Each structure stands twice: as structure tokens, then as C-alpha cells.
Coordinates of C-alpha atoms in Angstrom, one line a residue:
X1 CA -69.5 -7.3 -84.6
X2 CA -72.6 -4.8 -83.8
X3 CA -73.0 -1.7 -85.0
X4 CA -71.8 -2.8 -88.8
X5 CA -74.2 -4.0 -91.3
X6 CA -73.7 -4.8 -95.2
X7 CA -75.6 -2.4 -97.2
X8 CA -79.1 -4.6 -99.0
X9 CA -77.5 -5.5 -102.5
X10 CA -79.8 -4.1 -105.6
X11 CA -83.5 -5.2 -105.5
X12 CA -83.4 -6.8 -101.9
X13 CA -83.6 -3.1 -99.9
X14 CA -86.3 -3.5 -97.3
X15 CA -87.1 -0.2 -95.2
X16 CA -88.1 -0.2 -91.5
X17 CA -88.9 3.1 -89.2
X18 CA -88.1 3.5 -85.9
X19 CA -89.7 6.0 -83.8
X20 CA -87.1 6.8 -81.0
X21 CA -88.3 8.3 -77.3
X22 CA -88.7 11.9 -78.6
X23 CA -91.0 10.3 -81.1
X24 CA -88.7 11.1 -84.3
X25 CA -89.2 8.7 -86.9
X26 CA -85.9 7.4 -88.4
X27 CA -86.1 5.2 -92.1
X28 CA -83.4 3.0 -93.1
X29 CA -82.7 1.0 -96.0
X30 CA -81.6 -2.4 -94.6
X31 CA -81.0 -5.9 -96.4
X32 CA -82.9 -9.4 -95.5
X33 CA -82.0 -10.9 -92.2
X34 CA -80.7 -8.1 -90.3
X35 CA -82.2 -7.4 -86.9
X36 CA -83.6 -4.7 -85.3
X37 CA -81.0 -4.4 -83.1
X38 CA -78.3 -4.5 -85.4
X39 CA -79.6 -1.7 -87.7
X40 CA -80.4 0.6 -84.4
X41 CA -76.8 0.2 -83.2
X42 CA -75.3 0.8 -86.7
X43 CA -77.7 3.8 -87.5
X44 CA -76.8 5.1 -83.4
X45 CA -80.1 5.0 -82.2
X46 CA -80.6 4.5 -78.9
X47 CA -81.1 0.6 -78.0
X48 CA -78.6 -0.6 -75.5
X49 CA -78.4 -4.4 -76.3
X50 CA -76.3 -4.7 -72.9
X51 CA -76.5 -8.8 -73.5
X52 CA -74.7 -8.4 -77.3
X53 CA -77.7 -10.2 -79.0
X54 CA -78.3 -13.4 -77.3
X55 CA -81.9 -13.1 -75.8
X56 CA -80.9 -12.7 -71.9
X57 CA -82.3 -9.1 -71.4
X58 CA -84.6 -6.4 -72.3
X59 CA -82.9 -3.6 -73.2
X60 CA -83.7 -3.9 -77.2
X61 CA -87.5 -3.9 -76.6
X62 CA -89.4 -3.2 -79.3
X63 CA -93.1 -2.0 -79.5
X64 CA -94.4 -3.2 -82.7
X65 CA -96.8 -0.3 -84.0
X66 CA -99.1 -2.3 -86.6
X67 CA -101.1 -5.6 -85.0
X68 CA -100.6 -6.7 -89.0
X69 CA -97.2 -6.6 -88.9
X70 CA -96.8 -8.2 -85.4
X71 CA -98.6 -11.4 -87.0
X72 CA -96.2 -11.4 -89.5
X73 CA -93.7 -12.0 -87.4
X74 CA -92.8 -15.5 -86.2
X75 CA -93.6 -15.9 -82.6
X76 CA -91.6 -15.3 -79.9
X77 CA -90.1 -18.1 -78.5
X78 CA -89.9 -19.0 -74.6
X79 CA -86.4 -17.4 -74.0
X80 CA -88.0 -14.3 -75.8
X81 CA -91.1 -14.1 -73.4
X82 CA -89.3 -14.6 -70.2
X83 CA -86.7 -11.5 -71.4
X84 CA -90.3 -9.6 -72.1
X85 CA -91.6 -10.1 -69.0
X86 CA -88.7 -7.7 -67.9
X87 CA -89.5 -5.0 -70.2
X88 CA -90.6 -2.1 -69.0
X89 CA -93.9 -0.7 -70.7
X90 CA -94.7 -3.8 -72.4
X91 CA -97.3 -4.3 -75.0
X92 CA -99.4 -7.0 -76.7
X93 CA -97.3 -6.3 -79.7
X94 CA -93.6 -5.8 -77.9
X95 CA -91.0 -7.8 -79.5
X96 CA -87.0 -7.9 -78.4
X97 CA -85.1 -6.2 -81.5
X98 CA -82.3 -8.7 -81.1
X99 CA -84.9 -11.7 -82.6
X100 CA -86.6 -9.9 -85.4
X101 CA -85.1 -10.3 -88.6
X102 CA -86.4 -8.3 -91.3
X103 CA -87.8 -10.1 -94.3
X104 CA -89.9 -9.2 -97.3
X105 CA -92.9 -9.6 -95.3
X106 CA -92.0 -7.1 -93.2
X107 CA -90.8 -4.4 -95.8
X108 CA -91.7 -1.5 -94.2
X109 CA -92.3 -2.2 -90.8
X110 CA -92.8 0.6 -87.7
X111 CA -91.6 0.3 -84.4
X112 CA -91.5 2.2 -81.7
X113 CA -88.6 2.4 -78.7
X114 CA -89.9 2.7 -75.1
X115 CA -89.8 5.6 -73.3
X116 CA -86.9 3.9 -70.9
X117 CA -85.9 0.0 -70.9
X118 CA -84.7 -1.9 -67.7
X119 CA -81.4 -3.3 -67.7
X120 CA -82.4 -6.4 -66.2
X121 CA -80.4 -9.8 -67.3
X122 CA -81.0 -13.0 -67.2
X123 CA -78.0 -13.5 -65.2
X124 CA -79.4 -11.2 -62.2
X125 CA -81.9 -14.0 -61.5
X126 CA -79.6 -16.7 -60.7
X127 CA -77.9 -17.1 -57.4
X128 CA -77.8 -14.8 -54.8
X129 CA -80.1 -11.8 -54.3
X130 CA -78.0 -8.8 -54.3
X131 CA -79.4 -5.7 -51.6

């Protein structure tokens, strides 16, 4: 279920900032292996997620503010890129929130949401064209 996450147990919290499209910056105290995603939904922020999780859109883009942190991460895989390649404003360091799991390595990490996100699934690719 999205939108519920269990809180980090004693010694494991890890923080990560969003900056939403008013450019607010919201800290949360998450546990190891929760996604972006996740911990936006749970904390209402708004990142749509129309495809629940499972890499086939871009409406959890991420913009990644530090180049350090982005090479922290591991990198995206081909499913990941195509779904980029949709997003709207994207960066050298944009990142779908549904694949980054937070670790220690990436205790306090910053990311920004883009001003607007396409709605664009994988789905709408195959078959017919619609007008």
C-alpha cells in the first residue's frame, strides 16, 4: 500500500528534503529502503505516482540537487531512462522517485520536484495512436 511507511527503528533514521514547486523545503525522518515516492505520498507531498511504483511513467521525477549524491546512487537502469525521457524539465541528475531507495549513503539527501510532470505511461506508446 502507498502512502504508509514504518517509522526508521532507533539508530537507523536517515533524513531526506524535498523541495516542492513553491520551493518549500520539507525534512523527513525515514528508515532504510524506503523510496522517494513512498515517503512523498505518505508525507502528502505532491508526486502523483499514476503507475503505483513500477517504473512505467514519469510522474515521480526527481531532480537530484547535489552531483555527489547523484553518484551515490546506483544507476538508473534501461526501464528507468526510457520513463526519463518523458519527464518534463529533465536534468543530468533527474532520477524517478519510485527507484531510489534511501540508504546510509544517502542520509541526507536533497531533491527537488519539477515545476509540472507529464502524465505520460508507458502504456500510451503501445498500439494505436490516440487523436
Amino acid at each position: 500500500m502507498h502512502g504508509h511507511l514504518d517509522p526508521p527503528k532507533p539508530g537507523e533514521e536517515l533524513h531526506v528534503t524535498f523541495i516542492d514547486k513553491e520551493g518549500e523545503e520539507h525534512t523527513f525522518e525515514v528508515a532504510p529502503g524506503d523510496n522517494l515516492l513512498d515517503i512523498a505520498q505518505s508525507e502528502e507531498l505532491e508526486m502523483e505516482g499514476a503507475c503505483g511504483g513500477s517504473c512505467a511513467c514519469s510522474t515521480c521525477h526527481v531532480i537530484v540537487e547535489s552531483d555527489e549524491m547523484y553518484e551515490k546512487m546506483a544507476e538508473p537502469d534501461d526501464d528507468e531512462n526510457d520513463m526519463l525521457d518523458l519527464a518534463f524539465g529533465l536534468t543530468e541528475t533527474s532520477r524517478l522517485g519510485c527507484q531510489v531507495k534511501m540508504s546510509k549513503e544517502l542520509d541526507g539527501l536533497l531533491v527537488k520536484l519539477p515545476s509540472m510532470t507529464r502524465n505520460l505511461q508507458a502504456s500510451d506508446f503501445s498500439g494505436a495512436k490516440k487523436s
